Amino acid sequence: MLAGLHGCASINTDRAAMRPPSQAISRDTPSQLQMLAHKPDPATPAESSFVLLDSGLDALAARLWLAQKAEKTLDVQYYIFHGDKTGALVAQALMEAAERGVRVRILLDDIYTHRHEADIMALYSHPNIEVRLFNPFHFRGGNPLLQLGQYLRDERVNRRMHNKLFAADNQFAITGGRNVGDEYFVAHDDFSFVDLDVLASGPVVGELSRSFDAYWASEAVIPARALPGYKLARHRLPALKVALQNKKDELEQTDYGRELQSVRFEQRLLSGELPAYLATARVVADPPEKVEGNTPASQLLVGQLSGLGTDTRQEVIVVSPYFVPGKMGVGWMGYMRARGIRVRVLTNSLAASDVPVVHAGYAKYRKALLELGVELYELKPLPNASPRKTRIIGSGSSRSSLHTKSLVFDREKVFIGSFNFDPRSAWLNTELGLVIESREIAGKVAEMAERAMGPDFSHQLSLKNSGDKTAIVWRSRTDRREFVTDTEPNTSWWKRRWVDFLTLLPIESHL
């Protein structure tokens, strides 16, 4: 992997090759979190404990709680880590942990790191913090033309690390759909993602840590000290500490900050107010070598997920913000329908989607899916939702877009993770998630999805015959009255024509 960096003055290739080995600590290492973590019963040694985090406030509070409680290690792996107010709050919590002597390992995909490269290098200069970047771009600075040129010339950079993980002391870990940023934690004034994470403790955390270690040691990563300008940026650490503390102080004086402080996460967790469920689970993850483009399908996460439907008897619920089934996905759902299995899909409407080009990839499969008897639901943008108080699969804001990724099989087992039902997640990006075998958890996730599928929150699609043509009809409810239309709801003529044009482009494999 690093051989491709030679000849590029932007990255110090000698430093890029310097990746000191490190691993997750033993789960037997004493700590506060070890005392609080689930201890398997000898009769059920494989069971772990799981808490669903469907609220954006709870999801942020859980991460901050782990950072505050950690005594030994924090392992953080994300596709996106914004430098906004909640991103700064999480970074400040990681900094505080490092100041206490906690070893902090931060692994970020390199897709957006140019936005705060100097801060990343300053963080790396802390003796207890190490930052590595996955699948780096050769040319730095975020110039869109240079990045486009790299995309066109180097297929490698089109493959990104989409995993999301926050692990503390190898005792607790959070994984799911959320990155780090205001829109994921309902802190954005105008837009929020409806999302879902799970807080795990018990044996499955060891599996998640092993996945992190595999990526951390991968040849696809470089240390932040290999970036140009590191020698200068490392002197910014004192200023960065002050800036992060100031941002934390400012946030605490806002309505959002006060609401976050009122979450009482630890108290609710230990009292049972936040319900924890015991279940067996397994980690499903792509290997980091997937970015090289030659990993057998059987070793990919999509291959592991495809086998989950073989013993399904009654229903499958798919929740995916970016849903591009392709011919293989349509075939899989057709196989389910041929066996009499009910298949329901919840995805974003065009008006709610933050990536219209992906919607174009989905739109051309709608009729085929409906003809198979697949039930399609498209989430509305929910423009009138009250900030942080609307609970569907997560928390709403002034405008919400679905970001949850889950699959429920017979309400007996459920996948929760980073995987979208699209070609990019299947074949290009690396992904991570949990398959949990629990009627309670699967039932809860199914109930959340069904509520979101309701006519107040989503449009249900159906087919209408009009002469020799078949048209799609959207049905929902607005202000207690039925709403029916045969055009994409709440969209302009120009947006619909733009999506029509995008459907003609040969780009599905990259969606």
Coordinates of C-alpha atoms in Angstrom, one line a residue:
M1 CA 0.0 0.0 0.0
L2 CA 2.7 2.5 1.0
A3 CA 4.6 1.8 -2.2
G4 CA 2.2 4.0 -4.0
L5 CA 3.2 7.0 -1.9
H6 CA 6.8 7.0 -3.1
G7 CA 7.6 10.0 -5.3
C8 CA 4.9 12.1 -3.6
A9 CA 6.5 15.0 -1.6
S10 CA 3.3 15.6 0.3
I11 CA 3.7 12.6 2.7
N12 CA 6.9 11.6 4.4
T13 CA 7.1 8.0 3.4
D14 CA 9.8 7.2 5.9
R15 CA 7.5 8.3 8.7
A16 CA 4.5 6.7 7.0
A17 CA 6.1 3.3 7.4
M18 CA 6.7 3.8 11.1
R19 CA 3.7 2.2 12.8
P20 CA 4.8 1.1 16.3
P21 CA 2.8 -2.0 17.2
S22 CA 0.1 -1.8 19.9
Q23 CA -2.8 -4.0 20.9
A24 CA -5.9 -3.8 23.0
I25 CA -5.3 -4.5 26.7
S26 CA -6.4 -7.7 28.3
R27 CA -10.0 -7.8 29.4
D28 CA -8.8 -9.0 32.7
T29 CA -7.0 -5.7 33.4
P30 CA -8.7 -4.1 36.5
S31 CA -10.5 -0.8 36.0
Q32 CA -13.7 1.0 37.0
L33 CA -15.2 0.0 33.7
Q34 CA -14.3 -3.6 34.3
M35 CA -16.2 -3.5 37.5
L36 CA -19.3 -2.0 35.7
A37 CA -19.1 -4.2 32.7
H38 CA -21.3 -7.3 32.2
K39 CA -19.8 -10.4 33.7
P40 CA -21.0 -13.5 31.8
D41 CA -22.8 -16.2 33.8
P42 CA -20.9 -19.5 33.7
A43 CA -24.1 -21.1 32.2
T44 CA -24.1 -18.5 29.4
P45 CA -20.5 -17.5 28.9
A46 CA -21.0 -16.1 25.4
E47 CA -23.6 -13.5 26.4
S48 CA -22.9 -9.8 26.3
S49 CA -25.0 -6.8 27.4
F50 CA -26.5 -4.3 25.0
V51 CA -28.1 -0.9 25.4
L52 CA -29.8 0.7 22.3
L53 CA -28.8 4.3 21.8
D54 CA -31.6 5.7 19.6
S55 CA -31.4 9.2 21.1
G56 CA -28.7 11.5 19.8
L57 CA -28.2 13.0 23.2
D58 CA -27.8 9.6 24.8
A59 CA -25.4 8.6 22.0
L60 CA -23.1 11.6 22.7
A61 CA -23.4 11.3 26.5
A62 CA -22.4 7.6 26.3
R63 CA -19.2 8.5 24.4
L64 CA -18.4 11.2 26.9
W65 CA -19.1 8.9 29.8
L66 CA -16.7 6.3 28.4
A67 CA -14.0 8.9 27.8
Q68 CA -14.4 10.2 31.4
K69 CA -14.4 6.7 32.9
A70 CA -11.5 5.2 31.0
E71 CA -8.4 4.5 32.9
K72 CA -6.3 2.5 30.5
T73 CA -7.2 2.8 26.8
L74 CA -9.6 4.5 24.4
D75 CA -9.8 3.2 20.8
V76 CA -11.7 5.5 18.5
Q77 CA -12.4 4.6 14.8
Y78 CA -14.5 6.8 12.5
Y79 CA -15.2 7.7 8.9
I80 CA -16.1 11.3 9.8
F81 CA -15.0 13.3 12.9
H82 CA -16.1 16.9 12.5
G83 CA -14.5 19.9 14.1
D84 CA -17.9 21.4 15.1
K85 CA -19.1 21.9 18.7
T86 CA -19.8 18.2 19.5
G87 CA -16.7 17.1 17.6
A88 CA -14.7 19.5 19.8
L89 CA -16.4 18.2 22.9
V90 CA -15.5 14.6 22.1
A91 CA -11.9 15.7 21.2
Q92 CA -11.7 17.6 24.5
A93 CA -12.9 14.5 26.4
L94 CA -10.2 12.4 24.6
M95 CA -7.6 15.0 25.5
E96 CA -8.6 15.0 29.2
A97 CA -8.3 11.2 29.2
A98 CA -4.8 11.4 27.7
E99 CA -3.9 14.0 30.4
R100 CA -4.9 11.4 33.0
G101 CA -2.5 8.9 31.5
V102 CA -5.0 7.0 29.3
R103 CA -3.6 5.7 26.0
V104 CA -5.7 7.1 23.2
R105 CA -5.6 5.6 19.7
I106 CA -7.6 7.5 17.1
L107 CA -8.0 6.0 13.6
L108 CA -9.7 8.2 11.0
D109 CA -10.5 7.7 7.4
D110 CA -8.6 10.3 5.4
I111 CA -11.6 11.4 3.3
Y112 CA -12.2 14.6 5.3
T113 CA -9.2 15.0 7.5
H114 CA -7.8 17.9 5.4
R115 CA -10.4 20.2 7.1
H116 CA -8.5 20.0 10.5
E117 CA -5.2 18.5 9.6
A118 CA -3.2 20.9 11.8
D119 CA -5.3 19.9 14.9
I120 CA -4.8 16.2 14.1
M121 CA -1.1 16.6 14.0
A122 CA -1.2 18.6 17.2
L123 CA -3.2 15.8 18.9
Y124 CA -0.6 13.3 17.7
S125 CA 2.1 15.3 19.5
H126 CA 0.6 14.5 22.9
P127 CA 2.6 11.6 24.4
N128 CA -0.5 9.6 25.2
I129 CA -2.3 10.1 21.9
E130 CA -1.6 8.5 18.6
V131 CA -3.5 9.3 15.4
R132 CA -3.4 7.2 12.3
L133 CA -5.1 7.9 8.9
F134 CA -6.6 5.1 6.8
N135 CA -6.0 5.0 3.1
P136 CA -4.4 8.5 2.8
F137 CA -4.6 10.8 -0.2
H138 CA -1.3 11.6 -1.7
F139 CA -2.0 15.3 -2.2
R140 CA -2.9 17.2 0.9
G141 CA -4.8 20.5 1.4
G142 CA -8.3 19.4 0.3
N143 CA -8.1 20.9 -3.2
P144 CA -11.2 19.4 -4.9
L145 CA -9.5 19.3 -8.3
L146 CA -6.5 17.4 -6.9
Q147 CA -8.8 15.0 -5.1
L148 CA -10.9 14.4 -8.2
G149 CA -7.7 13.7 -10.1
Q150 CA -6.7 11.1 -7.5
Y151 CA -10.1 9.5 -7.7
L152 CA -9.8 9.3 -11.5
R153 CA -6.2 8.0 -11.5
D154 CA -6.2 5.8 -8.4
E155 CA -9.0 3.4 -7.7
R156 CA -7.5 2.9 -4.2
V157 CA -8.7 6.3 -2.9
N158 CA -12.3 5.4 -3.9
R159 CA -12.3 2.8 -1.1
R160 CA -12.9 4.3 2.3
M161 CA -13.1 3.1 5.9
H162 CA -16.7 3.5 7.0
N163 CA -16.4 1.8 10.3
K164 CA -17.6 3.4 13.6
L165 CA -16.2 2.3 17.0
F166 CA -15.6 3.9 20.4
A167 CA -14.1 1.5 22.9
A168 CA -12.9 2.0 26.4
D169 CA -10.6 -0.2 28.5
N170 CA -11.7 -3.1 26.3
Q171 CA -14.8 -3.3 28.5
F172 CA -17.4 -1.1 26.8
A173 CA -17.8 -0.2 23.1
I174 CA -20.2 1.8 21.0
T175 CA -20.8 0.9 17.4
G176 CA -23.6 1.6 14.9
G177 CA -24.4 4.3 12.4
R178 CA -23.2 7.5 13.9
N179 CA -20.0 9.4 13.0
V180 CA -18.9 12.3 15.3
G181 CA -20.5 15.6 14.5
D182 CA -23.4 17.9 15.4
E183 CA -25.9 16.3 12.9
Y184 CA -25.4 12.9 14.5
F185 CA -26.1 14.1 18.0
V186 CA -29.0 16.4 17.3
A187 CA -26.9 19.5 18.0
H188 CA -27.3 21.0 14.5
D189 CA -29.9 23.8 14.4
D190 CA -31.2 22.9 10.9
F191 CA -30.5 19.3 10.3
S192 CA -30.1 16.0 12.1
F193 CA -29.7 12.3 11.3
V194 CA -32.2 9.7 12.6
D195 CA -29.7 7.1 13.7
L196 CA -29.0 4.1 16.0
D197 CA -26.0 2.9 18.0
V198 CA -25.5 0.1 20.5
L199 CA -23.5 0.2 23.7
A200 CA -22.0 -3.2 24.4
S201 CA -20.2 -4.8 27.3
G202 CA -19.0 -8.3 27.7
P203 CA -17.1 -10.8 25.5
V204 CA -18.2 -9.2 22.2
V205 CA -16.2 -6.1 23.1
G206 CA -13.0 -8.2 22.8
E207 CA -14.1 -9.1 19.3
L208 CA -14.6 -5.4 18.4
S209 CA -11.2 -4.6 19.8
R210 CA -9.6 -7.2 17.7
S211 CA -11.2 -5.7 14.7
F212 CA -9.8 -2.3 15.7
D213 CA -6.3 -3.8 16.1
A214 CA -6.4 -5.3 12.6
Y215 CA -7.1 -1.9 11.1
W216 CA -4.6 -0.1 13.4
A217 CA -1.8 -2.4 12.2
S218 CA -2.9 -2.4 8.6
E219 CA -0.5 -1.3 5.9
A220 CA -3.3 1.0 4.7
V221 CA -2.7 3.4 7.5
I222 CA -0.1 6.1 8.1
P223 CA 0.7 7.9 11.4
A224 CA -0.2 11.6 11.5
R225 CA 3.4 12.5 12.0
A226 CA 3.9 11.5 8.3
L227 CA 1.8 14.5 7.2
P228 CA 3.5 17.6 5.7
G229 CA 3.9 20.3 8.3
Y230 CA 4.0 18.0 11.3
K231 CA 7.1 19.6 12.8
L232 CA 5.3 23.0 12.9
A233 CA 1.9 21.7 13.9
R234 CA 3.1 19.7 16.9
H235 CA 3.8 23.0 18.6
R236 CA 0.1 23.9 18.5
L237 CA -0.8 21.4 21.2
P238 CA -1.0 24.0 24.1
A239 CA -3.1 26.3 22.0
L240 CA -5.4 23.3 21.0
K241 CA -5.9 22.4 24.6
V242 CA -7.1 25.9 25.4
A243 CA -9.3 26.1 22.3
L244 CA -11.0 22.8 23.1
Q245 CA -11.6 23.8 26.7
N246 CA -13.0 27.1 25.6
K247 CA -15.4 25.4 23.2
K248 CA -16.5 23.1 25.9
D249 CA -17.2 26.0 28.3
E250 CA -19.2 27.8 25.6
L251 CA -21.3 24.8 24.8
E252 CA -22.2 24.2 28.4
Q253 CA -23.8 27.7 28.5
T254 CA -26.1 26.9 25.6
D255 CA -29.6 25.2 25.7
Y256 CA -28.1 22.1 24.1
G257 CA -25.2 22.0 26.6
R258 CA -27.6 22.2 29.5
E259 CA -29.8 19.5 28.0
L260 CA -26.8 17.3 27.6
Q261 CA -25.8 17.8 31.2
S262 CA -29.3 16.8 32.3
V263 CA -29.0 13.4 30.5
R264 CA -27.5 11.7 33.7
F265 CA -26.3 8.9 31.5
E266 CA -24.4 6.9 34.2
Q267 CA -27.3 7.2 36.7
R268 CA -29.8 6.0 34.1
L269 CA -27.6 3.2 32.9
L270 CA -26.8 1.8 36.4
S271 CA -30.4 2.2 37.6
G272 CA -31.9 0.3 34.7
E273 CA -33.7 3.3 33.3
L274 CA -31.8 2.7 30.2
P275 CA -32.6 -1.0 29.6
A276 CA -29.8 -3.4 29.0
Y277 CA -30.5 -6.7 27.2
L278 CA -28.4 -9.9 27.5
A279 CA -27.8 -11.8 24.3
T280 CA -25.2 -13.6 22.2
A281 CA -23.7 -11.6 19.4
R282 CA -21.0 -11.7 16.9
V283 CA -19.0 -9.0 15.1
V284 CA -19.3 -8.8 11.4
A285 CA -16.6 -6.8 9.8
D286 CA -14.7 -6.3 6.6
P287 CA -11.0 -6.9 6.7
P288 CA -8.9 -3.8 6.1
E289 CA -7.4 -5.5 3.1
K290 CA -10.8 -4.9 1.3
V291 CA -9.4 -1.6 0.1
E292 CA -6.9 -3.5 -2.1
G293 CA -9.9 -4.8 -4.1
N294 CA -9.2 -8.5 -4.2
T295 CA -10.8 -9.9 -1.0
P296 CA -13.1 -13.0 -1.6
A297 CA -16.8 -12.2 -1.2
S298 CA -17.0 -14.9 1.5
Q299 CA -14.7 -12.8 3.7
L300 CA -16.6 -9.6 3.3
L301 CA -19.3 -8.3 5.6
V302 CA -21.9 -8.5 2.8
G303 CA -21.2 -12.2 2.4
Q304 CA -21.6 -12.7 6.2
L305 CA -24.9 -10.8 6.1
S306 CA -26.3 -12.6 3.0
G307 CA -26.4 -15.9 4.9
L308 CA -28.6 -14.5 7.7
G309 CA -31.8 -14.8 5.6
T310 CA -31.4 -18.5 4.8
D311 CA -33.4 -19.6 7.9
T312 CA -35.8 -16.7 7.9
R313 CA -39.4 -17.8 8.0
Q314 CA -41.7 -14.8 8.2
E315 CA -40.3 -11.3 7.7
V316 CA -37.3 -9.2 7.0
I317 CA -37.1 -5.4 7.8
V318 CA -34.4 -3.4 6.1
V319 CA -33.5 0.1 7.3
S320 CA -31.0 1.8 5.1
P321 CA -30.6 5.5 4.4
Y322 CA -28.7 4.8 1.2
F323 CA -30.6 1.9 -0.5
V324 CA -29.3 0.8 -3.9
P325 CA -30.1 -2.9 -4.1
G326 CA -28.7 -3.6 -7.5
K327 CA -29.6 -6.8 -9.4
M328 CA -28.2 -9.0 -6.6
G329 CA -30.3 -7.2 -3.9
V330 CA -33.4 -7.4 -6.0
G331 CA -32.7 -11.1 -6.6
W332 CA -32.2 -11.7 -2.8
M333 CA -35.5 -10.0 -2.0
G334 CA -37.2 -11.9 -4.8
Y335 CA -35.9 -15.1 -3.3
M336 CA -37.4 -14.0 0.1
R337 CA -40.7 -13.1 -1.4
A338 CA -40.9 -16.4 -3.4
R339 CA -40.7 -18.2 0.0
G340 CA -43.6 -16.2 1.3
I341 CA -41.5 -13.9 3.5
R342 CA -42.7 -10.4 4.1
V343 CA -40.0 -7.8 3.1
R344 CA -40.2 -4.2 4.2
V345 CA -37.7 -1.5 3.4
L346 CA -37.4 1.9 5.1
T347 CA -35.1 4.4 3.3
N348 CA -35.0 8.2 2.7
S349 CA -37.4 10.0 0.4
L350 CA -35.8 12.3 -2.2
A351 CA -36.8 15.3 -0.1
A352 CA -35.1 13.8 3.0
S353 CA -32.0 12.4 1.3
D354 CA -28.7 14.2 1.8
V355 CA -27.2 12.4 -1.2
P356 CA -29.5 12.7 -4.3
V357 CA -27.2 10.7 -6.5
V358 CA -27.7 7.7 -4.3
H359 CA -31.5 8.2 -4.5
A360 CA -31.1 8.1 -8.3
G361 CA -29.5 4.7 -8.0
Y362 CA -32.4 3.5 -5.8
A363 CA -35.2 5.0 -7.9
K364 CA -34.7 2.7 -10.9
Y365 CA -35.3 -0.4 -8.8
R366 CA -38.5 0.7 -7.1
K367 CA -41.0 -0.7 -9.6
A368 CA -39.2 -4.0 -9.8
L369 CA -39.3 -4.3 -6.0
L370 CA -42.9 -3.3 -5.7
E371 CA -43.9 -5.9 -8.4
L372 CA -42.2 -8.5 -6.3
G373 CA -44.4 -7.5 -3.3
V374 CA -41.6 -5.7 -1.4
E375 CA -43.1 -3.0 0.8
L376 CA -41.3 0.3 0.3
Y377 CA -41.4 3.2 2.8
E378 CA -39.6 6.6 2.3
L379 CA -39.0 8.8 5.3
K380 CA -40.2 12.4 5.1
P381 CA -37.9 15.2 5.9
L382 CA -40.1 16.0 9.0
P383 CA -39.8 19.8 8.7
N384 CA -42.0 20.5 11.7
A385 CA -40.3 18.1 14.2
S386 CA -39.4 19.5 17.5
P387 CA -35.6 19.5 18.1
R388 CA -34.3 16.5 20.2
K389 CA -37.8 15.4 21.2
T390 CA -39.2 13.5 18.2
R391 CA -38.3 9.8 18.7
I392 CA -38.7 7.6 15.7
I393 CA -35.6 5.5 15.3
G394 CA -33.7 8.3 16.8
S395 CA -34.2 12.0 17.4
G396 CA -35.6 14.5 15.1
S397 CA -34.7 18.1 14.4
S398 CA -36.0 21.0 12.2
R399 CA -35.1 18.7 9.3
S400 CA -34.3 15.0 9.7
S401 CA -32.8 12.4 7.4
L402 CA -32.5 8.7 8.0
H403 CA -29.0 7.4 8.8
T404 CA -29.8 4.2 10.7
K405 CA -28.5 0.9 9.2
S406 CA -30.2 -2.2 10.5
L407 CA -31.7 -5.5 9.3
V408 CA -34.2 -7.5 11.4
F409 CA -34.9 -11.2 10.7
D410 CA -38.1 -12.7 12.2
R411 CA -37.7 -10.4 15.2
E412 CA -35.2 -12.9 16.5
K413 CA -31.9 -11.5 15.3
V414 CA -30.8 -8.0 14.2
F415 CA -27.8 -6.4 12.5
I416 CA -26.8 -2.9 13.7
G417 CA -23.8 -1.2 12.2
S418 CA -22.4 1.0 9.5
F419 CA -23.4 -1.1 6.4
N420 CA -25.7 0.6 3.9
F421 CA -27.7 -1.6 1.5
D422 CA -25.7 -0.4 -1.5
P423 CA -22.8 -1.3 -3.8
R424 CA -20.4 1.0 -2.0
S425 CA -20.8 -0.7 1.4
A426 CA -20.9 -4.1 -0.2
W427 CA -17.8 -3.9 -2.4
L428 CA -15.8 -0.7 -1.9
N429 CA -15.9 0.7 1.7
T430 CA -15.0 -1.3 4.8
E431 CA -17.8 -1.8 7.3
L432 CA -18.4 -2.9 10.8
G433 CA -21.4 -4.1 12.8
L434 CA -23.0 -6.6 15.2
V435 CA -25.4 -9.4 14.6
I436 CA -27.3 -9.8 17.9
E437 CA -29.5 -12.8 18.5
S438 CA -32.2 -11.4 20.8
R439 CA -36.0 -11.3 20.4
E440 CA -36.1 -8.4 22.8
I441 CA -33.5 -6.3 20.9
A442 CA -34.8 -7.3 17.4
G443 CA -38.3 -6.6 18.5
K444 CA -37.4 -3.1 19.8
V445 CA -35.6 -2.3 16.5
A446 CA -38.5 -3.6 14.5
E447 CA -40.9 -1.4 16.6
M448 CA -38.8 1.7 16.0
A449 CA -38.8 0.9 12.2
E450 CA -42.6 0.3 12.2
R451 CA -43.2 3.6 13.9
A452 CA -41.0 5.4 11.4
M453 CA -43.0 3.6 8.6
G454 CA -46.2 5.1 9.9
P455 CA -48.1 7.6 7.6
D456 CA -47.1 10.6 9.8
F457 CA -43.4 10.0 9.2
S458 CA -43.1 8.1 5.9
H459 CA -44.7 7.7 2.5
Q460 CA -45.7 4.2 1.5
L461 CA -45.2 3.4 -2.2
S462 CA -47.5 1.4 -4.4
L463 CA -48.1 0.8 -8.1
K464 CA -51.0 2.3 -10.1
N465 CA -52.0 1.1 -13.6
S466 CA -52.9 3.9 -16.0
G467 CA -53.6 2.5 -19.4
D468 CA -50.5 0.7 -20.7
K469 CA -48.3 2.4 -18.1
T470 CA -47.6 1.7 -14.4
A471 CA -46.9 4.6 -12.1
I472 CA -45.6 4.8 -8.6
V473 CA -48.0 6.4 -6.0
W474 CA -46.8 7.9 -2.6
R475 CA -49.3 7.7 0.3
S476 CA -48.9 9.3 3.7
R477 CA -50.7 11.6 6.1
T478 CA -50.3 15.3 6.6
D479 CA -52.2 17.2 9.3
R480 CA -54.4 14.2 9.9
R481 CA -55.5 14.1 6.3
E482 CA -54.4 11.5 3.7
F483 CA -51.8 12.7 1.2
V484 CA -51.6 11.0 -2.2
T485 CA -49.3 11.9 -5.1
D486 CA -47.8 10.3 -8.2
T487 CA -44.6 12.6 -8.1
E488 CA -41.7 12.6 -5.7
P489 CA -43.2 14.4 -2.7
N490 CA -41.9 17.8 -1.6
T491 CA -39.4 18.2 -4.4
S492 CA -39.0 20.7 -7.2
W493 CA -39.3 19.9 -10.9
W494 CA -35.6 20.7 -11.3
K495 CA -34.5 18.3 -8.6
R496 CA -36.6 15.5 -10.1
R497 CA -35.1 16.1 -13.5
W498 CA -31.6 16.2 -12.0
V499 CA -32.3 12.8 -10.5
D500 CA -33.7 11.5 -13.8
F501 CA -30.4 12.5 -15.4
L502 CA -28.3 10.9 -12.7
T503 CA -30.1 7.6 -13.3
L504 CA -28.6 7.5 -16.8
L505 CA -25.0 7.7 -15.6
P506 CA -23.0 4.4 -15.3
I507 CA -22.0 5.0 -11.7
E508 CA -24.1 2.5 -9.8
S509 CA -21.1 0.5 -8.7
H510 CA -19.7 3.5 -6.9
L511 CA -23.0 4.4 -5.0

